[in-house]
Amino acid sequence: MAATAIPVDSLPSINPATGEVLAHIERTPASVLPEIVSRARVVQEEWAKVSIRDRCAKLRGLRERMMASRNELADAVVRESGKPRVEALFADIFVALDSAEYWSRNAAGALRARRVPHHSVAAKAKRGYLAYEPLGVIGIISSWNYPLAIPLSEIIPAVAAGNAVVCKTSDFTPECGTLIEKLFSDSGFPRNLVTVVQGGGEVGQGLIDASPDKVMFTGSVATGRRVAEACAKKLIPSVLELGGKDPAIVLPGTDIERWSSLWMRGILYVL
């Protein structure tokens, strides 16, 4: 029987519980990131013209698609992250569902223009308003521990606000990344509005080098420093959610049996 050819430039999707290679996902060459961001800019200009009411309707369709696909999505999280199924459902799928539900209901109110009163006597004859406009293309570099909840909870409000998104999901959970892009495609969002790119640090660096209008990063402190530095050089605003392992102070009388499970949960799941 002939061996199956493995793509040279690919990411293995690995089950951490068994070490089994589940699939090989095509890696995105860093060299094509400028083109991907450029395509996102083109579609974003049209998407920004879509009314907030219609964008929210699309989000409701996305939620329905996620709900219908919840078992497939949970299976992928379990396979790639090693989580128990109940954790995959409650901490990943249901969090993503809640994000779609919340922003489909509240995006219009959150983005509503507001009158701003002037405190200065010299400006009493003036009128001021606070109005929200899309930034453009949002670059998201996400993590492995919540492979659906974290990126989707960032992509959904970005899209609701009229932006396009290029998201690099973790190279430890590439299958979950492909499912994110498929969710938006199957829900009728414009092509190239939400693009998932696959790879390691070189793809994350390539995404920043392609000059998105904002970068959101979830990961380690060490990598976060490099992301902040790369964004600062280009004056790209960034939001960093950085993880770490902190010491715990155990006082006399602590119920070790009770609290040790919470400490372990924090080490494994909490950034």
Short mmCIF file of C-alpha atoms in Angstrom, two decimals:
data_model
loop_
_atom_site.label_atom_id
_atom_site.label_comp_id
_atom_site.label_asym_id
_atom_site.label_seq_id
_atom_site.Cartn_x
_atom_site.Cartn_y
_atom_site.Cartn_z
CA MET A 1 0.00 0.00 0.00
CA ALA A 2 1.48 3.37 -1.02
CA ALA A 3 2.19 5.87 1.75
CA THR A 4 0.13 9.04 1.79
CA ALA A 5 2.16 12.04 0.69
CA ILE A 6 2.49 14.72 3.36
CA PRO A 7 2.48 18.32 2.09
CA VAL A 8 5.93 19.82 2.58
CA ASP A 9 4.69 23.17 3.85
CA SER A 10 1.95 22.17 6.25
CA LEU A 11 0.98 22.18 9.91
CA PRO A 12 0.16 18.90 11.65
CA SER A 13 -3.07 18.81 13.63
CA ILE A 14 -2.07 16.68 16.63
CA ASN A 15 -4.18 15.08 19.33
CA PRO A 16 -2.21 15.97 22.52
CA ALA A 17 -3.77 13.08 24.42
CA THR A 18 -2.39 10.43 22.07
CA GLY A 19 0.21 12.16 19.90
CA GLU A 20 -1.74 11.07 16.82
CA VAL A 21 -1.43 13.29 13.76
CA LEU A 22 -5.02 13.95 12.76
CA ALA A 23 -4.46 15.96 9.59
CA HIS A 24 -2.05 18.26 7.77
CA ILE A 25 -3.25 21.84 7.30
CA GLU A 26 -1.71 24.06 4.64
CA ARG A 27 0.66 26.64 6.08
CA THR A 28 0.26 30.25 4.91
CA PRO A 29 3.49 31.65 3.44
CA ALA A 30 4.43 34.87 5.20
CA SER A 31 5.17 36.37 1.80
CA VAL A 32 1.46 36.41 0.85
CA LEU A 33 0.30 38.30 3.96
CA PRO A 34 0.45 41.74 2.25
CA GLU A 35 -1.82 40.44 -0.53
CA ILE A 36 -4.24 38.91 1.99
CA VAL A 37 -4.45 42.17 3.94
CA SER A 38 -4.94 44.11 0.69
CA ARG A 39 -7.85 41.87 -0.31
CA ALA A 40 -9.35 42.37 3.14
CA ARG A 41 -9.11 46.15 2.70
CA VAL A 42 -11.06 46.01 -0.56
CA VAL A 43 -13.94 44.02 0.90
CA GLN A 44 -13.90 46.07 4.13
CA GLU A 45 -14.66 49.25 2.24
CA GLU A 46 -17.89 47.70 0.96
CA TRP A 47 -18.72 46.00 4.26
CA ALA A 48 -18.48 49.34 6.09
CA LYS A 49 -21.31 50.62 3.89
CA VAL A 50 -23.63 47.82 5.08
CA SER A 51 -26.06 49.06 7.72
CA ILE A 52 -25.48 48.02 11.31
CA ARG A 53 -28.91 46.37 11.25
CA ASP A 54 -27.86 44.14 8.35
CA ARG A 55 -24.50 43.35 9.95
CA CYS A 56 -26.31 42.25 13.10
CA ALA A 57 -28.61 40.06 11.02
CA LYS A 58 -25.51 38.34 9.63
CA LEU A 59 -24.29 37.75 13.18
CA ARG A 60 -27.58 36.09 14.08
CA GLY A 61 -27.07 33.81 11.09
CA LEU A 62 -23.54 33.07 12.31
CA ARG A 63 -24.90 32.14 15.73
CA GLU A 64 -27.42 29.79 14.15
CA ARG A 65 -24.64 28.18 12.11
CA MET A 66 -22.48 27.73 15.22
CA MET A 67 -25.39 26.23 17.13
CA ALA A 68 -26.13 23.79 14.32
CA SER A 69 -22.41 22.87 14.12
CA ARG A 70 -21.79 22.73 17.88
CA ASN A 71 -20.97 19.02 17.94
CA GLU A 72 -18.50 19.27 15.06
CA LEU A 73 -16.89 22.32 16.67
CA ALA A 74 -16.66 20.66 20.08
CA ASP A 75 -15.12 17.55 18.52
CA ALA A 76 -12.38 19.69 16.94
CA VAL A 77 -11.61 21.45 20.23
CA VAL A 78 -11.40 18.13 22.07
CA ARG A 79 -9.16 16.59 19.41
CA GLU A 80 -6.69 19.48 19.20
CA SER A 81 -6.63 20.95 22.72
CA GLY A 82 -7.19 17.81 24.80
CA LYS A 83 -10.07 19.36 26.74
CA PRO A 84 -12.90 17.26 28.14
CA ARG A 85 -15.98 17.59 25.97
CA VAL A 86 -17.97 19.44 28.61
CA GLU A 87 -15.15 22.00 28.85
CA ALA A 88 -15.06 22.37 25.07
CA LEU A 89 -18.80 23.05 25.00
CA PHE A 90 -19.07 25.41 27.96
CA ALA A 91 -15.75 27.30 27.70
CA ASP A 92 -15.42 27.47 23.91
CA ILE A 93 -18.63 26.87 21.99
CA PHE A 94 -21.07 28.52 24.39
CA VAL A 95 -18.76 31.52 24.92
CA ALA A 96 -18.59 32.05 21.15
CA LEU A 97 -22.36 31.66 20.88
CA ASP A 98 -22.84 34.22 23.64
CA SER A 99 -20.55 36.69 21.85
CA ALA A 100 -22.57 36.41 18.64
CA GLU A 101 -25.81 36.78 20.57
CA TYR A 102 -24.61 39.78 22.58
CA TRP A 103 -23.22 41.79 19.68
CA SER A 104 -26.12 41.02 17.36
CA ARG A 105 -28.36 42.61 20.02
CA ASN A 106 -26.10 45.41 21.29
CA ALA A 107 -23.78 46.51 18.48
CA ALA A 108 -26.22 49.13 17.19
CA GLY A 109 -26.55 50.74 20.62
CA ALA A 110 -22.82 50.57 21.37
CA LEU A 111 -21.94 52.24 18.06
CA ARG A 112 -24.66 54.91 18.16
CA ALA A 113 -23.44 58.50 17.74
CA ARG A 114 -23.64 60.51 20.97
CA ARG A 115 -23.90 64.22 21.67
CA VAL A 116 -20.93 65.54 23.65
CA PRO A 117 -21.58 68.66 25.75
CA HIS A 118 -18.86 71.31 25.95
CA HIS A 119 -17.70 72.57 29.34
CA SER A 120 -15.88 75.56 27.87
CA VAL A 121 -17.75 78.89 27.75
CA ALA A 122 -15.99 79.67 24.45
CA ALA A 123 -17.49 76.52 22.91
CA LYS A 124 -21.07 76.94 24.10
CA ALA A 125 -22.21 77.87 20.60
CA LYS A 126 -20.60 74.71 19.18
CA ARG A 127 -21.98 71.21 18.86
CA GLY A 128 -19.93 68.09 19.44
CA TYR A 129 -20.65 64.47 18.67
CA LEU A 130 -18.87 61.21 19.35
CA ALA A 131 -19.18 59.02 16.27
CA TYR A 132 -17.69 55.59 15.62
CA GLU A 133 -16.11 54.56 12.34
CA PRO A 134 -14.48 51.24 11.37
CA LEU A 135 -10.72 51.07 11.76
CA GLY A 136 -10.21 48.94 8.64
CA VAL A 137 -8.40 45.60 8.85
CA ILE A 138 -7.90 44.05 12.27
CA GLY A 139 -5.03 41.57 12.70
CA ILE A 140 -5.69 38.94 15.37
CA ILE A 141 -3.01 36.57 16.69
CA SER A 142 -4.73 34.04 18.91
CA SER A 143 -3.84 31.22 21.29
CA TRP A 144 -4.39 27.48 21.59
CA ASN A 145 -6.10 27.17 24.98
CA TYR A 146 -9.48 28.54 23.86
CA PRO A 147 -9.12 27.92 20.11
CA LEU A 148 -12.67 29.04 19.27
CA ALA A 149 -13.81 31.25 22.15
CA ILE A 150 -10.90 33.71 22.08
CA PRO A 151 -10.61 34.38 18.33
CA LEU A 152 -14.38 34.37 17.72
CA SER A 153 -15.00 36.73 20.66
CA GLU A 154 -12.59 39.17 19.00
CA ILE A 155 -13.61 38.63 15.37
CA ILE A 156 -17.35 39.03 16.01
CA PRO A 157 -17.31 42.60 17.47
CA ALA A 158 -14.69 43.65 14.92
CA VAL A 159 -16.94 42.56 12.07
CA ALA A 160 -20.01 44.07 13.75
CA ALA A 161 -18.20 47.42 13.81
CA GLY A 162 -17.59 47.27 10.07
CA ASN A 163 -14.03 45.94 10.01
CA ALA A 164 -12.39 43.09 8.13
CA VAL A 165 -10.25 40.56 10.02
CA VAL A 166 -7.13 38.56 9.25
CA CYS A 167 -6.67 36.06 12.08
CA LYS A 168 -3.67 33.85 12.76
CA THR A 169 -4.92 31.02 14.90
CA SER A 170 -2.52 28.90 16.93
CA ASP A 171 -0.31 26.45 15.09
CA PHE A 172 -1.30 23.92 17.80
CA THR A 173 -4.97 24.10 16.74
CA PRO A 174 -4.99 24.53 12.95
CA GLU A 175 -8.20 22.54 12.38
CA CYS A 176 -10.12 24.90 14.68
CA GLY A 177 -8.76 27.76 12.59
CA THR A 178 -10.11 26.30 9.37
CA LEU A 179 -13.52 25.84 11.02
CA ILE A 180 -13.63 29.52 12.04
CA GLU A 181 -13.19 30.70 8.46
CA LYS A 182 -15.74 28.12 7.28
CA LEU A 183 -18.32 29.41 9.79
CA PHE A 184 -18.21 32.89 8.30
CA SER A 185 -18.19 31.59 4.75
CA ASP A 186 -21.17 29.29 5.37
CA SER A 187 -23.05 32.12 7.10
CA GLY A 188 -22.95 34.28 3.98
CA PHE A 189 -20.36 36.86 4.99
CA PRO A 190 -18.45 38.42 2.08
CA ARG A 191 -15.44 36.51 0.79
CA ASN A 192 -12.14 37.74 2.32
CA LEU A 193 -13.92 39.65 5.09
CA VAL A 194 -12.67 37.11 7.64
CA THR A 195 -9.51 35.27 6.64
CA VAL A 196 -7.70 32.74 8.79
CA VAL A 197 -3.98 32.31 8.18
CA GLN A 198 -2.01 29.34 9.45
CA GLY A 199 1.51 29.14 10.79
CA GLY A 200 3.89 29.96 13.60
CA GLY A 201 5.67 33.09 14.69
CA GLU A 202 6.84 33.93 11.18
CA VAL A 203 3.21 34.28 10.05
CA GLY A 204 2.37 36.44 13.06
CA GLN A 205 5.32 38.68 12.24
CA GLY A 206 4.29 38.74 8.59
CA LEU A 207 0.79 39.83 9.57
CA ILE A 208 2.15 42.80 11.52
CA ASP A 209 4.56 43.65 8.70
CA ALA A 210 1.54 43.80 6.35
CA SER A 211 0.34 46.84 8.38
CA PRO A 212 -3.19 46.06 9.59
CA ASP A 213 -4.95 48.94 11.31
CA LYS A 214 -4.96 47.28 14.73
CA VAL A 215 -3.45 44.12 16.23
CA MET A 216 -4.94 41.96 18.98
CA PHE A 217 -2.64 39.37 20.52
CA THR A 218 -3.23 36.62 23.07
CA GLY A 219 -0.24 34.65 24.29
CA SER A 220 2.90 34.72 26.40
CA VAL A 221 4.56 37.75 27.93
CA ALA A 222 7.76 37.11 25.96
CA THR A 223 5.98 37.01 22.61
CA GLY A 224 3.74 39.90 23.66
CA ARG A 225 6.82 42.09 24.10
CA ARG A 226 7.91 41.31 20.55
CA VAL A 227 4.42 42.01 19.21
CA ALA A 228 4.27 45.34 21.07
CA GLU A 229 7.68 46.34 19.73
CA ALA A 230 6.82 45.38 16.13
CA CYS A 231 3.52 47.29 16.31
CA ALA A 232 5.16 50.33 17.93
CA LYS A 233 7.65 50.62 15.08
CA LYS A 234 4.73 50.97 12.66
CA LEU A 235 2.52 52.98 15.05
CA ILE A 236 -0.11 50.23 14.91
CA PRO A 237 -2.36 50.25 18.01
CA SER A 238 -2.33 46.90 19.80
CA VAL A 239 -4.23 45.08 22.52
CA LEU A 240 -2.27 42.41 24.40
CA GLU A 241 -3.74 39.69 26.62
CA LEU A 242 -0.67 38.08 28.14
CA GLY A 243 -0.46 34.88 30.16
CA GLY A 244 1.89 33.66 32.81
CA LYS A 245 2.33 31.42 35.82
CA ASP A 246 2.31 33.24 39.14
CA PRO A 247 3.25 31.87 42.56
CA ALA A 248 0.54 31.19 45.12
CA ILE A 249 0.75 32.05 48.81
CA VAL A 250 -0.65 29.22 50.94
CA LEU A 251 -1.68 30.33 54.42
CA PRO A 252 -2.09 28.09 57.47
CA GLY A 253 -5.51 26.46 57.60
CA THR A 254 -5.92 26.35 53.79
CA ASP A 255 -8.02 23.44 52.57
CA ILE A 256 -5.40 21.99 50.22
CA GLU A 257 -7.74 19.32 48.82
CA ARG A 258 -10.26 21.95 47.78
CA TRP A 259 -7.94 24.65 46.43
CA SER A 260 -5.37 22.49 44.67
CA SER A 261 -7.90 21.65 41.93
CA LEU A 262 -8.54 25.37 41.35
CA TRP A 263 -4.81 26.10 41.13
CA MET A 264 -4.40 23.35 38.57
CA ARG A 265 -7.33 24.66 36.57
CA GLY A 266 -5.75 28.11 36.54
CA ILE A 267 -2.43 26.74 35.35
CA LEU A 268 -4.02 24.79 32.50
CA TYR A 269 -6.74 27.12 31.27
CA VAL A 270 -6.49 30.67 32.55
CA LEU A 271 -4.27 33.21 30.79
#
